[in-house]
Tab-separated table of C-alpha atoms in Angstrom:
chain	number	residue	atom	x	y	z
D	946	MET	CA	-10.199	128.770	-51.489
D	947	GLU	CA	-7.848	131.566	-50.457
D	948	TYR	CA	-4.462	130.456	-49.152
D	949	GLN	CA	-3.391	131.838	-45.751
D	950	ASN	CA	0.182	131.906	-44.612
D	951	PRO	CA	0.193	129.886	-41.358
D	952	THR	CA	3.048	131.948	-39.934
D	953	ARG	CA	1.220	135.206	-40.600
D	954	THR	CA	-2.010	133.829	-39.144
D	955	HIS	CA	-0.209	132.718	-35.996
D	956	CYS	CA	1.329	136.164	-35.553
D	957	LEU	CA	-2.047	137.846	-35.926
D	958	ASN	CA	-3.761	135.549	-33.443
D	959	SER	CA	-1.025	135.506	-30.797
D	960	ASP	CA	-1.231	137.901	-27.872
D	961	ILE	CA	2.358	139.072	-27.649
D	962	ILE	CA	1.957	141.250	-24.566
D	963	SER	CA	0.366	138.407	-22.620
D	964	THR	CA	3.335	136.152	-23.257
D	965	LEU	CA	5.792	138.482	-21.571
D	966	PRO	CA	7.311	137.168	-18.308
D	967	GLN	CA	5.905	138.749	-15.147
D	968	ASN	CA	9.236	140.330	-14.180
D	969	ILE	CA	9.416	142.066	-17.590
D	970	ILE	CA	5.864	143.360	-17.175
D	971	GLU	CA	6.703	144.764	-13.744
D	972	TYR	CA	9.865	146.390	-15.130
D	973	ILE	CA	7.833	148.067	-17.903
D	974	LEU	CA	5.246	149.290	-15.401
D	975	CYS	CA	7.959	150.765	-13.174
D	976	LEU	CA	9.113	152.943	-16.080
D	977	MET	CA	5.626	154.349	-16.662
D	978	PRO	CA	3.796	157.111	-14.765
D	979	LEU	CA	1.537	155.421	-12.209
D	980	ARG	CA	-1.639	156.749	-13.878
D	981	ASP	CA	-0.647	155.063	-17.161
D	982	ALA	CA	0.398	151.888	-15.346
D	983	LEU	CA	-3.111	151.603	-13.877
D	984	ARG	CA	-4.606	151.911	-17.350
D	985	THR	CA	-2.750	148.814	-18.564
D	986	SER	CA	-5.415	146.767	-16.774
D	987	VAL	CA	-7.444	146.849	-20.008
D	988	LEU	CA	-4.703	145.276	-22.150
D	989	SER	CA	-5.320	141.646	-21.248
D	990	LYS	CA	-6.233	139.310	-18.393
D	991	LYS	CA	-2.563	138.849	-17.511
D	992	TRP	CA	-2.010	142.608	-17.292
D	993	ARG	CA	-5.236	143.326	-15.393
D	994	TYR	CA	-3.742	142.968	-11.945
D	995	SER	CA	-0.023	143.255	-12.792
D	996	TRP	CA	0.223	146.819	-11.482
D	997	GLU	CA	-0.718	145.551	-8.016
D	998	LYS	CA	2.679	143.882	-7.688
D	999	VAL	CA	4.778	146.810	-8.943
D	1000	PRO	CA	7.581	147.427	-6.426
D	1001	LYS	CA	7.875	151.148	-7.219
D	1002	LEU	CA	4.959	153.491	-6.589
D	1003	ALA	CA	5.349	157.169	-7.542
D	1004	PHE	CA	2.434	159.436	-6.613
D	1005	THR	CA	2.318	162.902	-8.229
D	1006	ASP	CA	-0.202	165.692	-8.837
D	1007	ASN	CA	-0.852	164.183	-12.268
D	1008	LEU	CA	-2.387	161.060	-10.772
D	1009	ALA	CA	-5.757	162.726	-11.348
D	1010	GLU	CA	-6.592	164.490	-14.598
D	1011	GLY	CA	-7.951	167.958	-14.959
D	1012	PRO	CA	-6.838	171.566	-14.372
D	1013	SER	CA	-6.545	172.999	-10.900
D	1014	SER	CA	-6.550	176.773	-11.323
D	1015	TYR	CA	-9.425	177.666	-9.030
D	1016	LEU	CA	-9.990	176.761	-5.410
D	1017	GLY	CA	-12.910	174.451	-6.168
D	1018	GLU	CA	-10.917	172.623	-8.840
D	1019	VAL	CA	-7.948	172.259	-6.493
D	1020	VAL	CA	-10.169	170.757	-3.793
D	1021	GLU	CA	-11.771	168.388	-6.288
D	1022	LYS	CA	-8.430	167.291	-7.679
D	1023	ARG	CA	-7.067	166.811	-4.166
D	1024	LEU	CA	-9.937	164.441	-3.388
D	1025	LYS	CA	-9.332	162.530	-6.621
D	1026	VAL	CA	-5.611	162.143	-5.949
D	1027	THR	CA	-6.251	161.076	-2.361
D	1028	ARG	CA	-8.799	158.471	-3.439
D	1029	ALA	CA	-6.402	157.209	-6.128
D	1030	ILE	CA	-3.530	156.848	-3.656
D	1031	ARG	CA	-5.674	154.982	-1.151
D	1032	HIS	CA	-7.028	152.739	-3.912
D	1033	VAL	CA	-3.517	151.848	-5.077
D	1034	LEU	CA	-2.230	151.137	-1.574
D	1035	THR	CA	-5.312	149.071	-0.733
D	1036	ARG	CA	-5.018	146.919	-3.855
D	1037	HIS	CA	-1.240	146.634	-3.841
D	1038	ASN	CA	-0.254	143.095	-2.823
D	1039	GLY	CA	3.399	142.824	-3.782
D	1040	PRO	CA	5.765	141.258	-1.285
D	1041	THR	CA	7.648	144.504	-0.843
D	1042	ILE	CA	7.106	148.146	-1.682
D	1043	LEU	CA	10.603	149.207	-2.679
D	1044	GLU	CA	9.817	152.868	-3.220
D	1045	LEU	CA	7.033	155.222	-2.228
D	1046	ASN	CA	7.540	158.504	-4.081
D	1047	PHE	CA	5.274	161.438	-3.237
D	1048	SER	CA	6.103	164.421	-5.495
D	1049	VAL	CA	3.378	166.974	-4.920
D	1050	GLY	CA	3.001	170.685	-5.458
D	1051	GLN	CA	-0.099	172.799	-5.013
D	1052	LEU	CA	-2.370	170.092	-3.642
D	1053	LYS	CA	-0.715	169.986	-0.189
D	1054	LEU	CA	-1.967	166.545	0.770
D	1055	PHE	CA	-0.200	166.737	4.122
D	1056	SER	CA	-3.016	165.462	6.329
D	1057	ASP	CA	-3.711	162.730	3.778
D	1058	PHE	CA	-0.059	161.643	3.886
D	1059	ASP	CA	-0.405	161.033	7.611
D	1060	GLN	CA	-3.246	158.602	6.954
D	1061	ILE	CA	-1.375	156.993	4.055
D	1062	ILE	CA	1.634	156.279	6.274
D	1063	ILE	CA	-0.608	154.719	8.910
D	1064	ARG	CA	-2.201	152.609	6.158
D	1065	CYS	CA	1.269	151.430	5.085
D	1066	LEU	CA	2.027	150.454	8.675
D	1067	SER	CA	-1.129	148.399	8.905
D	1068	ARG	CA	-0.073	146.226	5.965
D	1069	GLN	CA	2.467	143.432	5.887
D	1070	ASN	CA	4.350	145.089	3.035
D	1071	VAL	CA	7.833	146.287	3.898
D	1072	VAL	CA	8.497	149.818	2.674
D	1073	LYS	CA	12.202	150.092	1.843
D	1074	GLU	CA	12.338	153.601	0.385
D	1075	VAL	CA	10.265	156.725	0.940
D	1076	ILE	CA	10.598	159.915	-1.115
D	1077	PHE	CA	8.732	163.054	-0.078
D	1078	ILE	CA	9.375	165.890	-2.548
D	1079	ILE	CA	7.235	168.838	-1.476
D	1080	LYS	CA	7.297	171.627	-4.043
D	1081	ASP	CA	5.221	174.164	-2.147
D	1082	GLY	CA	5.224	174.518	1.634
D	1083	CYS	CA	6.781	172.296	4.261
D	1084	TYR	CA	5.485	168.890	5.327
D	1085	ASN	CA	6.085	167.868	8.936
D	1086	LEU	CA	6.441	164.119	9.182
D	1087	PRO	CA	4.036	162.473	11.634
D	1088	PHE	CA	5.403	160.365	14.483
D	1089	SER	CA	4.004	157.284	12.756
D	1090	PHE	CA	6.607	157.709	9.994
D	1091	PHE	CA	9.337	156.650	12.416
D	1092	SER	CA	7.687	153.265	12.874
D	1093	LEU	CA	8.492	152.201	9.279
D	1094	GLN	CA	11.224	149.884	10.488
D	1095	GLY	CA	11.948	148.395	7.048
D	1096	LEU	CA	13.242	151.673	5.596
D	1097	GLU	CA	16.620	151.521	3.872
D	1098	ARG	CA	16.545	154.863	2.015
D	1099	ILE	CA	14.916	158.211	2.838
D	1100	HIS	CA	14.696	161.249	0.541
D	1101	LEU	CA	13.093	164.369	2.001
D	1102	GLN	CA	12.700	167.768	0.330
D	1103	ASN	CA	11.035	170.722	2.043
D	1104	CYS	CA	10.063	168.619	5.032
D	1105	GLY	CA	10.551	168.876	8.753
D	1106	PHE	CA	10.417	166.502	11.682
D	1107	GLU	CA	10.735	165.993	15.401
D	1108	LEU	CA	11.536	162.586	16.811
D	1109	PRO	CA	9.008	160.835	19.052
D	1110	LEU	CA	10.108	160.012	22.575
D	1111	THR	CA	9.851	156.330	21.695
D	1112	PHE	CA	12.161	156.570	18.648
D	1113	TYR	CA	14.505	153.568	18.642
D	1114	GLY	CA	16.062	154.252	15.271
D	1115	PHE	CA	16.005	152.745	11.790
D	1116	SER	CA	18.056	149.571	12.074
D	1117	ARG	CA	18.185	149.034	8.282
D	1118	LEU	CA	18.570	152.607	7.027
D	1119	ARG	CA	21.580	153.082	4.731
D	1120	ARG	CA	20.955	156.313	2.820
D	1121	ILE	CA	19.477	159.742	3.566
D	1122	LEU	CA	19.083	162.662	1.177
D	1123	PHE	CA	17.856	165.801	2.946
D	1124	THR	CA	17.105	168.967	0.980
D	1125	ASN	CA	15.882	171.983	2.953
D	1126	VAL	CA	14.874	169.789	5.870
D	1127	GLU	CA	13.875	171.679	8.993
D	1128	VAL	CA	15.235	169.846	12.008
D	1129	SER	CA	17.054	170.996	15.111
D	1130	ALA	CA	20.707	170.159	15.665
D	1131	GLU	CA	19.787	167.999	18.636
D	1132	MET	CA	17.167	166.067	16.634
D	1133	LEU	CA	19.462	165.532	13.649
D	1134	GLN	CA	22.240	164.220	15.863
D	1135	GLU	CA	19.799	161.951	17.681
D	1136	PHE	CA	18.431	160.686	14.360
D	1137	LEU	CA	21.867	159.885	12.897
D	1138	SER	CA	23.111	158.180	16.035
D	1139	HIS	CA	20.167	155.741	15.922
D	1140	CYS	CA	20.820	154.574	12.349
D	1141	PRO	CA	23.773	152.169	12.816
D	1142	LEU	CA	24.059	151.045	9.158
D	1143	LEU	CA	23.942	154.518	7.596
D	1144	ASP	CA	26.637	154.752	4.903
D	1145	GLU	CA	25.434	157.593	2.633
D	1146	VAL	CA	24.546	161.083	3.875
D	1147	ILE	CA	23.571	163.894	1.491
D	1148	LEU	CA	22.676	167.309	2.923
D	1149	ASN	CA	21.459	169.824	0.357
D	1150	GLY	CA	19.997	173.283	0.701
D	1151	TYR	CA	18.901	175.803	-1.895
D	1152	GLN	CA	18.182	178.838	0.254
D	1153	GLU	CA	20.417	180.609	2.707
D	1154	SER	CA	17.380	181.410	4.831
D	1155	VAL	CA	16.824	177.707	5.546
D	1156	ASP	CA	18.341	176.960	8.941
D	1157	PHE	CA	18.337	173.181	9.002
D	1158	ALA	CA	19.502	173.159	12.607
D	1159	SER	CA	17.587	175.935	14.259
D	1160	GLY	CA	17.626	176.125	18.002
D	1161	GLY	CA	20.140	176.603	20.768
D	1162	ASN	CA	22.318	173.584	20.082
D	1163	LYS	CA	25.182	173.674	17.618
D	1164	LEU	CA	26.172	170.759	15.420
D	1165	THR	CA	29.693	170.493	14.008
D	1166	PHE	CA	31.253	168.116	11.512
D	1167	VAL	CA	33.003	166.363	14.394
D	1168	ASP	CA	29.627	165.674	16.049
D	1169	LEU	CA	27.989	164.591	12.811
D	1170	LEU	CA	30.761	162.253	11.658
D	1171	ARG	CA	30.954	160.600	15.063
D	1172	CYS	CA	27.360	159.406	14.539
D	1173	VAL	CA	28.034	157.620	11.224
D	1174	PRO	CA	31.046	155.305	11.647
D	1175	LEU	CA	30.185	153.253	8.513
D	1176	LEU	CA	29.933	156.303	6.227
D	1177	LYS	CA	30.986	155.638	2.607
D	1178	THR	CA	29.558	158.706	0.828
D	1179	LEU	CA	29.249	162.235	2.198
D	1180	GLU	CA	27.816	165.140	0.212
D	1181	VAL	CA	27.311	168.557	1.783
D	1182	SER	CA	26.115	171.720	0.004
D	1183	LYS	CA	27.279	175.196	0.851
D	1184	TYR	CA	24.743	176.396	3.443
D	1185	TYR	CA	25.034	173.184	5.432
D	1186	MET	CA	28.809	173.441	4.995
D	1187	LYS	CA	28.894	176.928	6.480
D	1188	TYR	CA	26.840	175.822	9.464
D	1189	LEU	CA	28.771	172.625	10.203
D	1190	THR	CA	32.205	174.264	9.910
D	1191	ALA	CA	31.329	177.150	12.230
D	1192	GLY	CA	32.462	175.136	15.251
D	1193	GLY	CA	35.932	174.558	13.773
D	1194	MET	CA	37.795	171.323	13.106
D	1195	PRO	CA	40.993	169.714	14.409
D	1196	ASP	CA	43.839	168.822	12.022
D	1197	LYS	CA	42.589	165.253	12.114
D	1198	LEU	CA	39.404	163.679	13.425
D	1199	PRO	CA	39.653	161.719	16.699
D	1200	THR	CA	38.215	158.671	14.886
D	1201	SER	CA	39.178	157.638	11.395
D	1202	LEU	CA	36.576	157.695	8.608
D	1203	ALA	CA	37.633	154.172	7.800
D	1204	HIS	CA	34.975	153.519	5.139
D	1205	LEU	CA	34.598	156.919	3.435
D	1206	LYS	CA	35.185	156.575	-0.331
D	1207	HIS	CA	33.322	159.495	-1.914
D	1208	LEU	CA	33.532	163.062	-0.565
D	1209	HIS	CA	31.473	165.830	-2.242
D	1210	LEU	CA	31.695	169.295	-0.672
D	1211	ASP	CA	30.796	172.870	-1.577
D	1212	VAL	CA	33.855	174.787	-0.388
D	1213	CYS	CA	34.827	178.439	-0.313
D	1214	PHE	CA	38.616	178.602	-0.631
D	1215	MET	CA	38.537	182.173	0.662
D	1216	GLU	CA	37.386	180.891	4.054
D	1217	GLN	CA	40.164	179.114	5.909
D	1218	ILE	CA	37.752	177.377	8.279
D	1219	GLU	CA	35.992	175.671	5.350
D	1220	ILE	CA	39.097	174.460	3.568
D	1221	SER	CA	40.611	173.358	6.905
D	1222	SER	CA	37.506	171.287	7.602
D	1223	ALA	CA	37.683	169.707	4.141
D	1224	ILE	CA	41.379	168.866	4.581
D	1225	CYS	CA	40.639	167.382	8.005
D	1226	MET	CA	38.103	165.003	6.474
D	1227	ILE	CA	40.504	164.071	3.665
D	1228	ARG	CA	43.292	163.443	6.181
D	1229	SER	CA	40.997	161.212	8.216
D	1230	SER	CA	39.831	159.089	5.250
D	1231	PRO	CA	42.412	156.387	4.466
D	1232	VAL	CA	40.391	154.703	1.663
D	1233	LEU	CA	39.115	157.808	-0.123
D	1234	GLU	CA	38.580	157.144	-3.855
D	1235	LYS	CA	36.860	160.281	-5.141
D	1236	ILE	CA	36.888	163.963	-4.165
D	1237	VAL	CA	34.460	166.470	-5.690
D	1238	PHE	CA	34.733	170.125	-4.681
D	1239	LEU	CA	32.274	172.747	-5.893
D	1240	MET	CA	33.931	176.153	-5.549
D	1241	CYS	CA	31.344	178.542	-4.092
D	1242	ASP	CA	31.483	182.259	-3.232
D	1243	ASN	CA	35.184	182.470	-4.125
D	1244	GLU	CA	34.573	185.411	-6.450
D	1245	LYS	CA	32.353	187.301	-3.974
D	1246	LEU	CA	34.677	187.910	-1.035
D	1247	PRO	CA	36.747	191.103	-1.465
D	1248	VAL	CA	39.587	190.045	0.854
D	1249	GLN	CA	41.314	186.682	0.830
D	1250	GLN	CA	41.113	185.205	4.307
D	1251	THR	CA	43.248	182.120	3.672
D	1252	SER	CA	47.046	182.535	3.606
D	1253	SER	CA	48.706	182.127	0.200
D	1254	ASN	CA	51.024	179.350	1.425
D	1255	PHE	CA	48.207	177.340	3.027
D	1256	PHE	CA	48.966	174.297	0.848
D	1257	ASP	CA	52.699	174.185	1.400
D	1258	SER	CA	53.504	170.500	0.754
D	1259	LYS	CA	55.893	170.407	3.734
D	1260	ASP	CA	52.914	170.842	6.040
D	1261	TYR	CA	51.122	167.864	4.487
D	1262	SER	CA	53.798	165.187	4.534
D	1263	ASP	CA	51.404	162.943	6.510
D	1264	LEU	CA	48.650	163.244	3.903
D	1265	LYS	CA	48.053	159.788	2.404
D	1266	LEU	CA	45.809	159.432	-0.640
D	1267	ASP	CA	46.812	155.923	-1.625
D	1268	HIS	CA	43.370	155.003	-3.005
D	1269	LEU	CA	42.305	158.275	-4.618
D	1270	GLU	CA	41.395	157.813	-8.300
D	1271	THR	CA	39.372	160.925	-9.160
D	1272	LEU	CA	39.521	164.620	-8.299
D	1273	GLU	CA	36.835	166.953	-9.651
D	1274	MET	CA	36.862	170.722	-9.170
D	1275	LYS	CA	33.665	172.495	-10.295
D	1276	MET	CA	33.154	176.250	-10.786
D	1277	PHE	CA	36.952	176.602	-10.784
D	1278	ASN	CA	37.912	180.312	-10.556
D	1279	ASN	CA	41.653	179.978	-11.207
D	1280	LEU	CA	42.601	181.259	-7.770
D	1281	PRO	CA	46.182	180.470	-6.708
D	1282	LEU	CA	44.907	178.428	-3.755
D	1283	GLU	CA	42.672	176.323	-6.001
D	1284	MET	CA	45.589	175.466	-8.253
D	1285	GLU	CA	47.855	174.746	-5.281
D	1286	PHE	CA	45.271	172.314	-3.914
D	1287	VAL	CA	45.145	170.479	-7.252
D	1288	LYS	CA	48.937	170.203	-7.269
D	1289	LEU	CA	48.961	168.964	-3.665
D	1290	VAL	CA	46.459	166.206	-4.442
D	1291	MET	CA	48.377	165.179	-7.567
D	1292	ALA	CA	51.567	164.984	-5.511
D	1293	MET	CA	49.988	162.723	-2.873
D	1294	SER	CA	47.902	160.321	-5.013
D	1295	PRO	CA	49.886	157.418	-6.518
D	1296	VAL	CA	46.884	155.747	-8.229
D	1297	LEU	CA	45.196	158.935	-9.446
D	1298	LYS	CA	43.499	158.400	-12.831
D	1299	LYS	CA	41.664	161.641	-13.577
D	1300	VAL	CA	41.683	165.305	-12.571
D	1301	ARG	CA	38.662	167.083	-14.043
D	1302	ILE	CA	38.466	170.870	-13.721
D	1303	GLU	CA	35.221	172.576	-14.732
D	1304	LEU	CA	35.970	176.273	-15.209
D	1305	ASN	CA	33.737	179.040	-13.973
D	1306	ASP	CA	32.379	181.278	-16.724
D	1307	ASN	CA	34.464	184.183	-15.398
D	1308	VAL	CA	37.704	182.415	-16.436
D	1309	SER	CA	38.887	183.737	-19.803
D	1310	VAL	CA	40.362	181.643	-22.600
D	1311	ASP	CA	43.757	183.299	-22.028
D	1312	GLU	CA	43.658	182.304	-18.364
D	1313	GLU	CA	42.789	178.759	-19.344
D	1314	LEU	CA	45.760	178.569	-21.731
D	1315	LYS	CA	48.072	179.898	-19.038
D	1316	MET	CA	46.789	177.258	-16.582
D	1317	LEU	CA	47.452	174.535	-19.122
D	1318	LYS	CA	50.982	175.789	-19.765
D	1319	ASP	CA	51.716	176.015	-16.046
D	1320	MET	CA	50.428	172.501	-15.380
D	1321	LEU	CA	52.311	171.003	-18.326
D	1322	LEU	CA	55.574	172.956	-18.303
D	1323	LEU	CA	56.262	174.021	-14.711
D	1324	PRO	CA	57.792	171.195	-12.677
D	1325	PHE	CA	55.852	169.971	-9.651
D	1326	PRO	CA	55.748	166.487	-8.077
D	1327	ARG	CA	53.199	164.042	-9.479
D	1328	ALA	CA	52.724	160.725	-7.715
D	1329	SER	CA	50.799	159.321	-10.690
D	1330	PRO	CA	52.350	160.385	-14.028
D	1331	SER	CA	49.513	158.694	-15.950
D	1332	ALA	CA	46.735	160.799	-14.402
D	1333	LYS	CA	44.649	162.603	-17.055
D	1334	LEU	CA	44.203	166.355	-16.596
D	1335	ILE	CA	40.937	167.591	-18.159
D	1336	PHE	CA	39.785	171.222	-18.404
D	1337	VAL	CA	36.123	171.829	-19.268
D	1338	ARG	CA	34.600	175.186	-20.183
D	1339	PRO	CA	31.004	175.967	-19.145
């Protein structure tokens, strides 16, 4: 009689994947493309319905297999993806849908999205995060979207919206990320003012032709910041920056940005109105911990419009950066004003830990060496002598 190792026999007979805890199974499924997660139903009885409780649902063009080069194939694939999405949402019975991610390109399932949102509303599930990443075209959100009262995070790309007359706000919303979102100034201001817990605002735009606030009304930084008193993180890219600074800024905001910790701005140091607006926000942020400036268009303007002594430290004696730990300057062009700003921040930041300067590719090695010598050898006040100065080449 052949001898069998009991340990080996046990390992062969045991179903390892079925012994995994449910929370581990759900974590694994969240890391997989949704189409593959659905296929795990064939692994075992325990896995058969596990995908129905996954808290993160990401719908993409790849949800249905097959090429989509010709019109007929595109239509067929669109029907398959739509059926798959409706099937998933119908079968999903988790306590909460944490994330609904729709990343679509050529299929343009816009009318189907409207029905999907209504379907979400008809369920007891609470949708906490919605991501609409539209790669081709522009999706206008239906009025029903603004009834998703459980939303805490919204990410929109290449979308547009108008608020319904009955919009009462998102009482739980904390974060918005808008990229190329078409919305009037009046609508954006109305939207922000009805989200009382909003603490992270990111406004991105890739194309200068995108006017995120088209219409007769003008929105300034003063107007925008008044709507978000609990703001902790603000990130604004260059085309939004140019629009919001057009109305000008005072030396200091009428109301303090008492909670703002992270400030990320695309700034042109050749435009005094932009750097003045940035300084105004810094002045008005008593607990600021991190500043990130992306230098944009500095090399394109033929005439410097900001005075050379703009950052004279005597004019900034009231500037308090008692909590600032990090300063990052990206696409640094080695302009005198850029260097003077770095020195000003270093002189006013007693707990500063790191100054990271990412050089633009137009800065030569010789210029970099001269910058290093100037920063190390020329005397200038430093509130935090232990702050690390890091130069990074592209």
